[in-house]
CSV table of C-alpha atoms and ligand atoms in Angstrom, one decimal:
chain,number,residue,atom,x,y,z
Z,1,UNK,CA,131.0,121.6,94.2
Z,2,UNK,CA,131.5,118.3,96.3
Z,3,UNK,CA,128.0,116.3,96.2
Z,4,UNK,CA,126.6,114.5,99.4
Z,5,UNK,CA,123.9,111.9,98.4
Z,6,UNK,CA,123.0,110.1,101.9
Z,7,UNK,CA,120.6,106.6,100.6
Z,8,UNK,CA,118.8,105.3,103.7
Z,9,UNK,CA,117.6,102.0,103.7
Z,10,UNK,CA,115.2,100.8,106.9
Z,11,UNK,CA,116.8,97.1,108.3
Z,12,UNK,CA,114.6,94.2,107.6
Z,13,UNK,CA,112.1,96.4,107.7
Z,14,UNK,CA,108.5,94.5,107.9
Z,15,UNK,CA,109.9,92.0,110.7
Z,16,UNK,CA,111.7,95.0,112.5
Z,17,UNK,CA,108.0,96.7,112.9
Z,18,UNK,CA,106.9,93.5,114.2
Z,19,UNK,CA,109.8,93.3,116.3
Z,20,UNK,CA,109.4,96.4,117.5
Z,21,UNK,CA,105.8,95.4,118.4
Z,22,UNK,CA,106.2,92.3,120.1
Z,23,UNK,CA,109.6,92.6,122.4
Z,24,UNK,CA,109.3,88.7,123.1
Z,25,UNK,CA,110.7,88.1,119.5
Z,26,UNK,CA,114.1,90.1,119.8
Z,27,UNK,CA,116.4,87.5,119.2
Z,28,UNK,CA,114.1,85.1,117.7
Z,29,UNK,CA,114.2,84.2,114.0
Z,30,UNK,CA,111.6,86.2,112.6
Z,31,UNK,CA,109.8,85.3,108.6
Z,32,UNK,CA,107.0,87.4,106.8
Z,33,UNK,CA,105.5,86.3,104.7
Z,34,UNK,CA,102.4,83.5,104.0
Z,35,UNK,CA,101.3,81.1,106.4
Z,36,UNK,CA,103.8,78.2,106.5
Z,37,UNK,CA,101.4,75.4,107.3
Z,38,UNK,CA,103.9,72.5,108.5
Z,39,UNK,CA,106.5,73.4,105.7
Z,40,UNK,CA,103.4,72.8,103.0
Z,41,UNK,CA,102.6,75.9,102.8
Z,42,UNK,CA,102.6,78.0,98.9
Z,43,UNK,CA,103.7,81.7,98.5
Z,44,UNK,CA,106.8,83.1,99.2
Z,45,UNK,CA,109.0,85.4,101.9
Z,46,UNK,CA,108.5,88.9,102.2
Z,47,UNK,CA,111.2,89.5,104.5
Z,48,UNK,CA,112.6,88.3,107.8
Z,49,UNK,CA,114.9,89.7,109.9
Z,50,UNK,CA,118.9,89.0,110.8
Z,51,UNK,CA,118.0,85.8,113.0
Z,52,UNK,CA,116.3,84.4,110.3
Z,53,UNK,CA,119.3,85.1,107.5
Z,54,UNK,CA,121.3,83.3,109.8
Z,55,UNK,CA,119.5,80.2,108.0
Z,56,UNK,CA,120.1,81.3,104.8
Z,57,UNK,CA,115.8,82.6,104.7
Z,58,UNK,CA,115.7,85.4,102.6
Z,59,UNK,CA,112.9,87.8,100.5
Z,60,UNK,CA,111.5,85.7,97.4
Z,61,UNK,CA,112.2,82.7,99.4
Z,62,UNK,CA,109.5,79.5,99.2
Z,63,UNK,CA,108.1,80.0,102.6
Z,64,UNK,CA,107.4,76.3,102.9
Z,65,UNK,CA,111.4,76.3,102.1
Z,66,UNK,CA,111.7,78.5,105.0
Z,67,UNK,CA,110.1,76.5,106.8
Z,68,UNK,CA,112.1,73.4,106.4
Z,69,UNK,CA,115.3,75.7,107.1
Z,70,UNK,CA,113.9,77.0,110.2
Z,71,UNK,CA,110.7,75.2,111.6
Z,72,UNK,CA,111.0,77.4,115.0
Z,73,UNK,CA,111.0,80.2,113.8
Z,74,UNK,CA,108.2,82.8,114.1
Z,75,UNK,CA,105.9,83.2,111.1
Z,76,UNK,CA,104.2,86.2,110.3
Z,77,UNK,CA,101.8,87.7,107.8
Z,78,UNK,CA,102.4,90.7,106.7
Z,79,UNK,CA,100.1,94.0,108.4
Z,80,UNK,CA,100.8,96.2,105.5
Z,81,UNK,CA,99.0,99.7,107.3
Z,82,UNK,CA,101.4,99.0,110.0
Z,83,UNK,CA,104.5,99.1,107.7
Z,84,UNK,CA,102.8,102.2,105.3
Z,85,UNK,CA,102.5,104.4,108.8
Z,86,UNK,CA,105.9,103.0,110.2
Z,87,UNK,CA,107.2,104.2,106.3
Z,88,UNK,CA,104.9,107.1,106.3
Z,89,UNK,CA,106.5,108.5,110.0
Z,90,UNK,CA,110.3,107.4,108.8
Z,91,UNK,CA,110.2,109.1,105.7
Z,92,UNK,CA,108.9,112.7,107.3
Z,93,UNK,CA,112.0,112.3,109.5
Z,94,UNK,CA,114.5,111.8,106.7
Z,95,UNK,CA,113.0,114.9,104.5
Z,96,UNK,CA,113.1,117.2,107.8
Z,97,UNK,CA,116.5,117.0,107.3
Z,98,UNK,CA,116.9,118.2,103.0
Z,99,UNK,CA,114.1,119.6,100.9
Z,100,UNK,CA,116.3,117.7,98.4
Z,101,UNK,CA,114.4,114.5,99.1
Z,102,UNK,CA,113.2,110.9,97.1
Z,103,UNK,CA,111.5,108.6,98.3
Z,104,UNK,CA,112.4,105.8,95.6
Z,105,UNK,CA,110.7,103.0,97.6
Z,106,UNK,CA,108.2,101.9,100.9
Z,107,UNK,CA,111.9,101.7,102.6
Z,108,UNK,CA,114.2,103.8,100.9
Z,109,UNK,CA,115.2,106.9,100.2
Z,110,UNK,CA,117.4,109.6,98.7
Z,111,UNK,CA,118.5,113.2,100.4
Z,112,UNK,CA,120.7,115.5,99.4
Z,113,UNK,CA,122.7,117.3,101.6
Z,114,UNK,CA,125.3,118.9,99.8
Z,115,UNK,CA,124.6,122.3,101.3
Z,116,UNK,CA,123.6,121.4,104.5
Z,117,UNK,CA,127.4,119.8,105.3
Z,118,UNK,CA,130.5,121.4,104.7
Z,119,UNK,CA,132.6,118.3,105.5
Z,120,UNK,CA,132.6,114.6,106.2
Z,121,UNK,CA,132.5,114.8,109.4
Z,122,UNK,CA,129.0,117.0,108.9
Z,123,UNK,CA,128.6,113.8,107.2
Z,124,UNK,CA,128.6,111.7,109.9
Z,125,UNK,CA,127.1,113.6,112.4
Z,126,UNK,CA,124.2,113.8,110.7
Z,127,UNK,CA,123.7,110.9,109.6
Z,128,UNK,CA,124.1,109.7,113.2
Z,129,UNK,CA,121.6,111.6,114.6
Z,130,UNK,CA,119.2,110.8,111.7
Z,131,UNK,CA,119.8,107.1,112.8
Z,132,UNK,CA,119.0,108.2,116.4
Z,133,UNK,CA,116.1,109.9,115.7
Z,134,UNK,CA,114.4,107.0,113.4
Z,135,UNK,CA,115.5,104.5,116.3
Z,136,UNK,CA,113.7,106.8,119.2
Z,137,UNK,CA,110.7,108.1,117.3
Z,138,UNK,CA,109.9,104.9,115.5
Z,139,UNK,CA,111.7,102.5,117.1
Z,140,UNK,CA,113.5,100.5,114.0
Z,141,UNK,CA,116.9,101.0,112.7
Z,142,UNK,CA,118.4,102.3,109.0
Z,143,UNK,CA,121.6,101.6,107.4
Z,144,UNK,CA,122.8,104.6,105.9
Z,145,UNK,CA,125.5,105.2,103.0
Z,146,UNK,CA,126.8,108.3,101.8
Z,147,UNK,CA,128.7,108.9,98.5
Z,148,UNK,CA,129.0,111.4,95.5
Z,149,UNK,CA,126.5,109.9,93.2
Z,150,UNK,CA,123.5,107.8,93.6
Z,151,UNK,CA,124.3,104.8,93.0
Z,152,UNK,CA,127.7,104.2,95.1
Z,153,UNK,CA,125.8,105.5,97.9
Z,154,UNK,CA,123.1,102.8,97.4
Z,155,UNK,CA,125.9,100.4,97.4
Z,156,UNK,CA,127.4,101.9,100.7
Z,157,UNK,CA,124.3,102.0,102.6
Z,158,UNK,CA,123.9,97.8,101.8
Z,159,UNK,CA,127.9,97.6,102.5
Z,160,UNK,CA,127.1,97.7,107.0
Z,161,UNK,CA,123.6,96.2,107.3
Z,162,UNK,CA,122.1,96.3,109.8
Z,163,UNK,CA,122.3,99.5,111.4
Z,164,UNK,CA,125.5,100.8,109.7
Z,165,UNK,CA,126.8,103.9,108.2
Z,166,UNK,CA,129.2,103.7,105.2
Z,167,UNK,CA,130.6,107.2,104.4
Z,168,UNK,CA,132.7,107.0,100.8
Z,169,UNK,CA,135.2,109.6,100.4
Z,170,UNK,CA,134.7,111.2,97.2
Z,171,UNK,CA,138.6,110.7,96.2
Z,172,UNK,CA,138.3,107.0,97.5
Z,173,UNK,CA,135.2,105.8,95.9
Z,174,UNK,CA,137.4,103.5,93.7
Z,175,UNK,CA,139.3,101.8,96.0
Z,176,UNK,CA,135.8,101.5,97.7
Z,177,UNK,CA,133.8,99.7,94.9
Z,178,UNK,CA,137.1,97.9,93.4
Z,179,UNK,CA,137.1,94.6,95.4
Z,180,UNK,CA,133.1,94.2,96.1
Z,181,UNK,CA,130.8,91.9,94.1
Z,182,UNK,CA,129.9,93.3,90.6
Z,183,UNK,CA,126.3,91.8,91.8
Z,184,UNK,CA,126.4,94.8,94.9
Z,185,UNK,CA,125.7,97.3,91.9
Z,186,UNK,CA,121.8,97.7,91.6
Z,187,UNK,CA,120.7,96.3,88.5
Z,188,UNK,CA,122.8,93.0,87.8
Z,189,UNK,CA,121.4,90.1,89.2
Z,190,UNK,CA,121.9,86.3,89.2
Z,191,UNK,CA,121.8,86.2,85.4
Z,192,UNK,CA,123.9,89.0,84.5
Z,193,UNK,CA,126.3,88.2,87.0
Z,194,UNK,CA,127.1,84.6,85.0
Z,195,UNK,CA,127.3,86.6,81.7
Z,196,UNK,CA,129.9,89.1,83.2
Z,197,UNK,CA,131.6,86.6,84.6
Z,198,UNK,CA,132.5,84.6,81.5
Z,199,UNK,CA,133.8,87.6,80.4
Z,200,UNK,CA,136.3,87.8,83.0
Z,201,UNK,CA,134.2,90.4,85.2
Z,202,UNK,CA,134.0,89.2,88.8
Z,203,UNK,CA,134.8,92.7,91.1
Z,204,UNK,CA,133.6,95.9,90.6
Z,205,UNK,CA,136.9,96.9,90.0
Z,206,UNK,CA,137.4,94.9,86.9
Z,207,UNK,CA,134.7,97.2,85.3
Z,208,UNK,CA,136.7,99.9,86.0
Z,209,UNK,CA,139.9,98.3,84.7
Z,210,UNK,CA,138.1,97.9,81.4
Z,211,UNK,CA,138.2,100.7,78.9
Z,212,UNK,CA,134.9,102.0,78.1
Z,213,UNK,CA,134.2,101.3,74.5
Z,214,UNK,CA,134.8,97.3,75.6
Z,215,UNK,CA,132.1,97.2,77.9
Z,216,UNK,CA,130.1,98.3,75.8
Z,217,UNK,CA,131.5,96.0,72.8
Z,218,UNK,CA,130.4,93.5,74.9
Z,219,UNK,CA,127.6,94.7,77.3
Z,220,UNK,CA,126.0,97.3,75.0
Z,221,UNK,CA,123.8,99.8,76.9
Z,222,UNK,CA,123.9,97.6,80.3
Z,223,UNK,CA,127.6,97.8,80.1
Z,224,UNK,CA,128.1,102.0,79.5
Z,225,UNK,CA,126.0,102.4,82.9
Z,226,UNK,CA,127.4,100.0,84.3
Z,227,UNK,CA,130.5,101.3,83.6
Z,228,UNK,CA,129.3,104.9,84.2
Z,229,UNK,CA,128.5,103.6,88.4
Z,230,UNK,CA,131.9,102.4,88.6
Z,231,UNK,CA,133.5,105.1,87.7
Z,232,UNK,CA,131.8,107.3,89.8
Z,233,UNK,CA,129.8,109.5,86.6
Z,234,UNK,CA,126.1,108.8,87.9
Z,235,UNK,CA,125.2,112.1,87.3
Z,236,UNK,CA,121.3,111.7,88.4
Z,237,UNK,CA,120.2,114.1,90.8
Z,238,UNK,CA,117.8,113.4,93.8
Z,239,UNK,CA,114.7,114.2,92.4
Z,240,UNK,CA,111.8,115.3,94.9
Z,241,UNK,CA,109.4,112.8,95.2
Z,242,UNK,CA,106.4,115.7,95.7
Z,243,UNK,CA,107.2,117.2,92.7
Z,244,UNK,CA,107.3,113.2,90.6
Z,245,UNK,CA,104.1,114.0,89.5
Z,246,UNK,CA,103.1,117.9,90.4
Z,247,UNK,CA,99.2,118.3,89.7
Z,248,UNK,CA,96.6,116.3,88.2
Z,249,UNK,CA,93.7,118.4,86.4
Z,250,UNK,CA,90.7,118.4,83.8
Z,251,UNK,CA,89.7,120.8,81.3
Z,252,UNK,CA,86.0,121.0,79.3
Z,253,UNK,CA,85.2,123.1,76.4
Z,254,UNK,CA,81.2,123.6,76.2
Z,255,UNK,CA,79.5,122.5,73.2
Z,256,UNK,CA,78.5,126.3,72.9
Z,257,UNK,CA,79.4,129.2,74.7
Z,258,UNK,CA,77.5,129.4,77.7
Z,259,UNK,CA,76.4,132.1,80.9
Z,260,UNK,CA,73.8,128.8,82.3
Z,261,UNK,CA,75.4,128.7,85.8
Z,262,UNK,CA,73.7,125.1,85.9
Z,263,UNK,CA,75.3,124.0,83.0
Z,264,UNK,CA,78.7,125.6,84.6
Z,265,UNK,CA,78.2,123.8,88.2
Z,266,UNK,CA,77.1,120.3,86.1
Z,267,UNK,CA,80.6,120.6,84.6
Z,268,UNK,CA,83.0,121.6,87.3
Z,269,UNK,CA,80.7,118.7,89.3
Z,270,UNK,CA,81.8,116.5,86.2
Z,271,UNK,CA,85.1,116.9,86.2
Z,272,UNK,CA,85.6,116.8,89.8
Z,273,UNK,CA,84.1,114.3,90.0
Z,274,UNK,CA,86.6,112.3,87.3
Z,275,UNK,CA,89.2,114.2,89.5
Z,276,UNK,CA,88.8,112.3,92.1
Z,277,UNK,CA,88.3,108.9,91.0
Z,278,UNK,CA,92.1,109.7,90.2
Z,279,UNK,CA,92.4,110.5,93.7
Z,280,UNK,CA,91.2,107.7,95.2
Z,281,UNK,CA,93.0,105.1,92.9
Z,282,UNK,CA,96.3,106.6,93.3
Z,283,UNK,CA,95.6,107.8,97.0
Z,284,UNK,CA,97.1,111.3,95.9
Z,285,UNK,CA,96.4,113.9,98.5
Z,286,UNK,CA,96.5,117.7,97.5
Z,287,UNK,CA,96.4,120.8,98.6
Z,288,UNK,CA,96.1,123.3,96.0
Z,289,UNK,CA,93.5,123.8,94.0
Z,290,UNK,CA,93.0,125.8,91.1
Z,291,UNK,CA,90.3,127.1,88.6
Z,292,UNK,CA,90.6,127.6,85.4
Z,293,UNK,CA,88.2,129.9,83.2
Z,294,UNK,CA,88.6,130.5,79.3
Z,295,UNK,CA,85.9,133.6,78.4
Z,296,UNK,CA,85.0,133.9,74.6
Z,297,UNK,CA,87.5,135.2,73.2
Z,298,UNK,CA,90.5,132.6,74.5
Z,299,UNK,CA,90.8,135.1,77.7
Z,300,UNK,CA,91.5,133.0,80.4
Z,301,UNK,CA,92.1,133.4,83.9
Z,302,UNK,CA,93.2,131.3,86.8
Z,303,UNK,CA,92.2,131.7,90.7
Z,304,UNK,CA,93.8,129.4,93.4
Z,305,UNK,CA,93.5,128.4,97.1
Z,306,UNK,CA,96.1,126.3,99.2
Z,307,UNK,CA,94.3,124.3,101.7
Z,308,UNK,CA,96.6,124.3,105.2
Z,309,UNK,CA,96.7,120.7,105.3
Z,310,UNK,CA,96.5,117.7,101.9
Z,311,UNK,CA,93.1,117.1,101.6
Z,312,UNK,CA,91.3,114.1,99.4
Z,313,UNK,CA,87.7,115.6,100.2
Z,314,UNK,CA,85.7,116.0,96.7
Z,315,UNK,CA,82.6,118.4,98.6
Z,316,UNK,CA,85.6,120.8,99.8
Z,317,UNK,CA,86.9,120.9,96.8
Z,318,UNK,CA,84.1,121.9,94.8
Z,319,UNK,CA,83.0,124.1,97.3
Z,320,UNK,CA,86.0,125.7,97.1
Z,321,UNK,CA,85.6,126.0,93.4
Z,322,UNK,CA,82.1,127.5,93.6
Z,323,UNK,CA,84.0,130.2,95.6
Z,324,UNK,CA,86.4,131.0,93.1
Z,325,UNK,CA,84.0,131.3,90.4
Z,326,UNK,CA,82.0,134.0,92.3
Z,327,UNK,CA,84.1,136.5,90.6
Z,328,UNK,CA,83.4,135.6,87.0
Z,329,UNK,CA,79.2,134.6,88.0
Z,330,UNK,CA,78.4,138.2,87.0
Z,331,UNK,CA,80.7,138.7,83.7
Z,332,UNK,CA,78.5,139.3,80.8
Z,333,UNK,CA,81.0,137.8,78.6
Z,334,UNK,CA,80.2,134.0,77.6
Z,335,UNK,CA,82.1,131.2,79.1
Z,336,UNK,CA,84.1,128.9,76.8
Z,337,UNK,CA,85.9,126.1,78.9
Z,338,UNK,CA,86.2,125.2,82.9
Z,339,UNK,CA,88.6,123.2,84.6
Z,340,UNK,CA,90.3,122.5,87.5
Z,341,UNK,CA,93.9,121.6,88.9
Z,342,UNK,CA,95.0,119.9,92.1
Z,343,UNK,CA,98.6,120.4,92.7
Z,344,UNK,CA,101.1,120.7,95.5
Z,345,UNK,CA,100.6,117.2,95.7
Z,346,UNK,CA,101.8,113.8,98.4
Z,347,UNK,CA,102.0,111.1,96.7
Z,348,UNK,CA,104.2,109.3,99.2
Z,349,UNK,CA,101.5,106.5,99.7
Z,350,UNK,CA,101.1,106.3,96.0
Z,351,UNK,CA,105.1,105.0,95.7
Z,352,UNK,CA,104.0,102.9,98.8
Z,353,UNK,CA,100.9,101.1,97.2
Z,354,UNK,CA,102.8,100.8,94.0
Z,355,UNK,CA,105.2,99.0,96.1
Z,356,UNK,CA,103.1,97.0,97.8
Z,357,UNK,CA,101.4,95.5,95.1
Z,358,UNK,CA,104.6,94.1,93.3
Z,359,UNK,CA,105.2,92.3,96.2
Z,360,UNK,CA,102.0,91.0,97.0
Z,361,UNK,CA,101.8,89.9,93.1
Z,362,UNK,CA,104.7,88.4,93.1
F,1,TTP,P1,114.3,95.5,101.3
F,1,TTP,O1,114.8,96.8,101.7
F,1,TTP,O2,114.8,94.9,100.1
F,1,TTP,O3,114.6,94.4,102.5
F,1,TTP,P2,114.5,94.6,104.1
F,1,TTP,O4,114.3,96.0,104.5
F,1,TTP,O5,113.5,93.6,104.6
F,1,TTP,O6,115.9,94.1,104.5
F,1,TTP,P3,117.3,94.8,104.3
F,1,TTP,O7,117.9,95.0,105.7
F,1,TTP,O8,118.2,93.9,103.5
F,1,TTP,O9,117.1,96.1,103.7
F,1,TTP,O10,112.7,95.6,101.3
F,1,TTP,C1,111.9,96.4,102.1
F,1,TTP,C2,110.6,95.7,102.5
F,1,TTP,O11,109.9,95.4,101.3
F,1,TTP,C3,110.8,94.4,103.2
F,1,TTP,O12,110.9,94.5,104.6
F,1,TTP,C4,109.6,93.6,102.8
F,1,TTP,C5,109.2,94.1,101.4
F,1,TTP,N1,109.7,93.1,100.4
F,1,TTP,C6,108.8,92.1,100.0
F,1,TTP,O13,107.6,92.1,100.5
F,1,TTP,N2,109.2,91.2,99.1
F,1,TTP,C7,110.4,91.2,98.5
F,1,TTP,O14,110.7,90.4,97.7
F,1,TTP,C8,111.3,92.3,98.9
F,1,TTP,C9,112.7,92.3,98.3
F,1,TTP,C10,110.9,93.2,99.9
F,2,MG,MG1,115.4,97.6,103.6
């Protein structure tokens, strides 16, 4: 069957939000990032937005280098709940249209849509309308790339940026990736881009003109994948983000067998407690939740309740738990181990923080 992989990535995204919020910048070289002071300022670019490239700014930069490029531009720090909700809203919109969804970063992401298009031209249309739709409910624009495998559609949604949608015909992928950069495949950088290129490797379409077993003669590892993107044998699939990690849970064996309801409600209140401490750190938000009994005996049983909404709130929860228990509070037999599972789990935000603090640290 022909694979559609659509990889969405938002345009300059932080200074798009702001752009978006603050109309008197369109057209105005825009820089995130830390406070510029006079061109003495220390830390670094987080983004900026087309203006801006036009001065050769970019992410990673020196912003008091910046600075020096462009001393009228407009400097920015960063308002990081602005960008997670902008994220947040964008990234409902792009799952609405495939349950075959990843989220792989605070901008990006992967759908499926294999059988949701018959065609190219479904292609197109829907990736159109997915453009529209992010431009009118959130008021920012995506470039788009569509491909057979992962990777050469992460490549063609960088190919038209900003606001561009590169749609690689599965029997034309090659000719596609043959005369672009090897440094457009994810993964080689500055450094590996020297190393290939003493070997002769400048164009993606050298790799492919290389047989297999001398890449990796001379590449190892690095040089079978990246031999594998060229030639169009990425076989990863779009994993769903909800299901990266699908439930978080805690499990107690008593000391001694026990019918002590106290003891019973200190434990589950133990290890919900430990529960969400997880919660909170990793801002996971659930909305199943599950409880566990093991009766002497190794008989164990398992109740659940799906909350209509993810929820984060520790009293529901155990509440909730107390409720489920109800049914065993009057077995005679003796109760070996509790414990207790959140699943059906977001953890959208949790990619988003992760995200957040590489940049922030650099
Ligand atoms: P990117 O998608 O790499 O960049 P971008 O969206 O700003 O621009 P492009 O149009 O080329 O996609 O990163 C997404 C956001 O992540 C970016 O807006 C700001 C943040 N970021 C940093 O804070 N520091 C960095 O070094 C990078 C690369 C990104
Ligand atoms: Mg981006």
């Amino acid at each position: 069957m022909k694979r559609f992989i659509l990889h969405c990535d938002l345009d300059a995204f932080f200074a798009s939000v702001e752009v978006r919020d603050n109309p008197e910048y369109q057209d105005k070289p825009v820089i995130i990032g830390a406070d510029p002071k006079d061109g003495k300022g220390r830390g670094v670019v987080s983004t900026c937005n087309y203006e801006a490239r036009k001065f050769g700014i970019h992410s990673a930069m020196p912003i008091s280098q910046a600075y020096n490029r462009c001393p009228q531009g407009i400097y920015l720090k960063p308002n990081f709940e602005k960008y997670i909700q902008a994220s947040n809203e964008v990234m409902e919109i792009i799952n609405s249209y495939s349950q075959k969804f990843q989220q792989v970063s605070i901008d990006e992401a992967y759908i499926d849509i294999s059988e949701i298009c018959v065609n190219l031209e479904d292609v197109k249309k829907l990736s159109l309308n997915l453009q529209q739709k992010i431009h009118e409910l959130v008021g920012i624009t995506v470039s788009i790339g569509c491909a057979s495998t992962k990777s050469i559609a992460k490549i063609a949604s960088d190919f038209k940026k900003p606001n561009g949608i590169t749609i690689v015909k599965p029997e034309e992928f090659k000719e596609f990736l043959s005369p672009l950069d090897i440094t457009r495949i994810p993964g080689i950088g500055k450094k590996s881009k020297e190393y290939y290129n003493k070997q002769g490797i400048r164009v993606i379409g050298d790799i492919i003109n290389t047989p297999l077993h001398r890449m990796i003669e001379k590449f190892g590892k690095n040089g079978k994948w990246v031999w594998d993107i060229a030639n169009g044998l990425d076989k990863r699939e779009v994993k769903n983000s909800m299901r990266e990690r699908k439930s978080i849970s805690k499990e107690r064996t008593f000391f001694k067998d026990t019918n002590d309801f106290q003891e019973i409600l200190a434990k589950f209140d133990e290890i919900n407690e430990k529960l969400h401490e997880k919660v909170q750190k990793d801002n996971i938000s659930y909305k199943t939740i599950t409880l566990k009994i093991r009766l002497e005996g190794f008989l164990t049983y398992t109740r659940s309740k799906t909350l209509p909404n993810p929820s984060q709130n520790k009293e529901k929860t155990i509440n909730i738990i107390l409720e489920l228990f109800k049914e065993f509070s009057n077995d005679k037999r003796k109760i070996r181990l509790v414990g207790i599972k959140l699943s059906n789990l977001t953890s959208r935000s949790n990619i988003i923080q992760k995200d957040l603090l590489n940049f922030v640290n650099g």
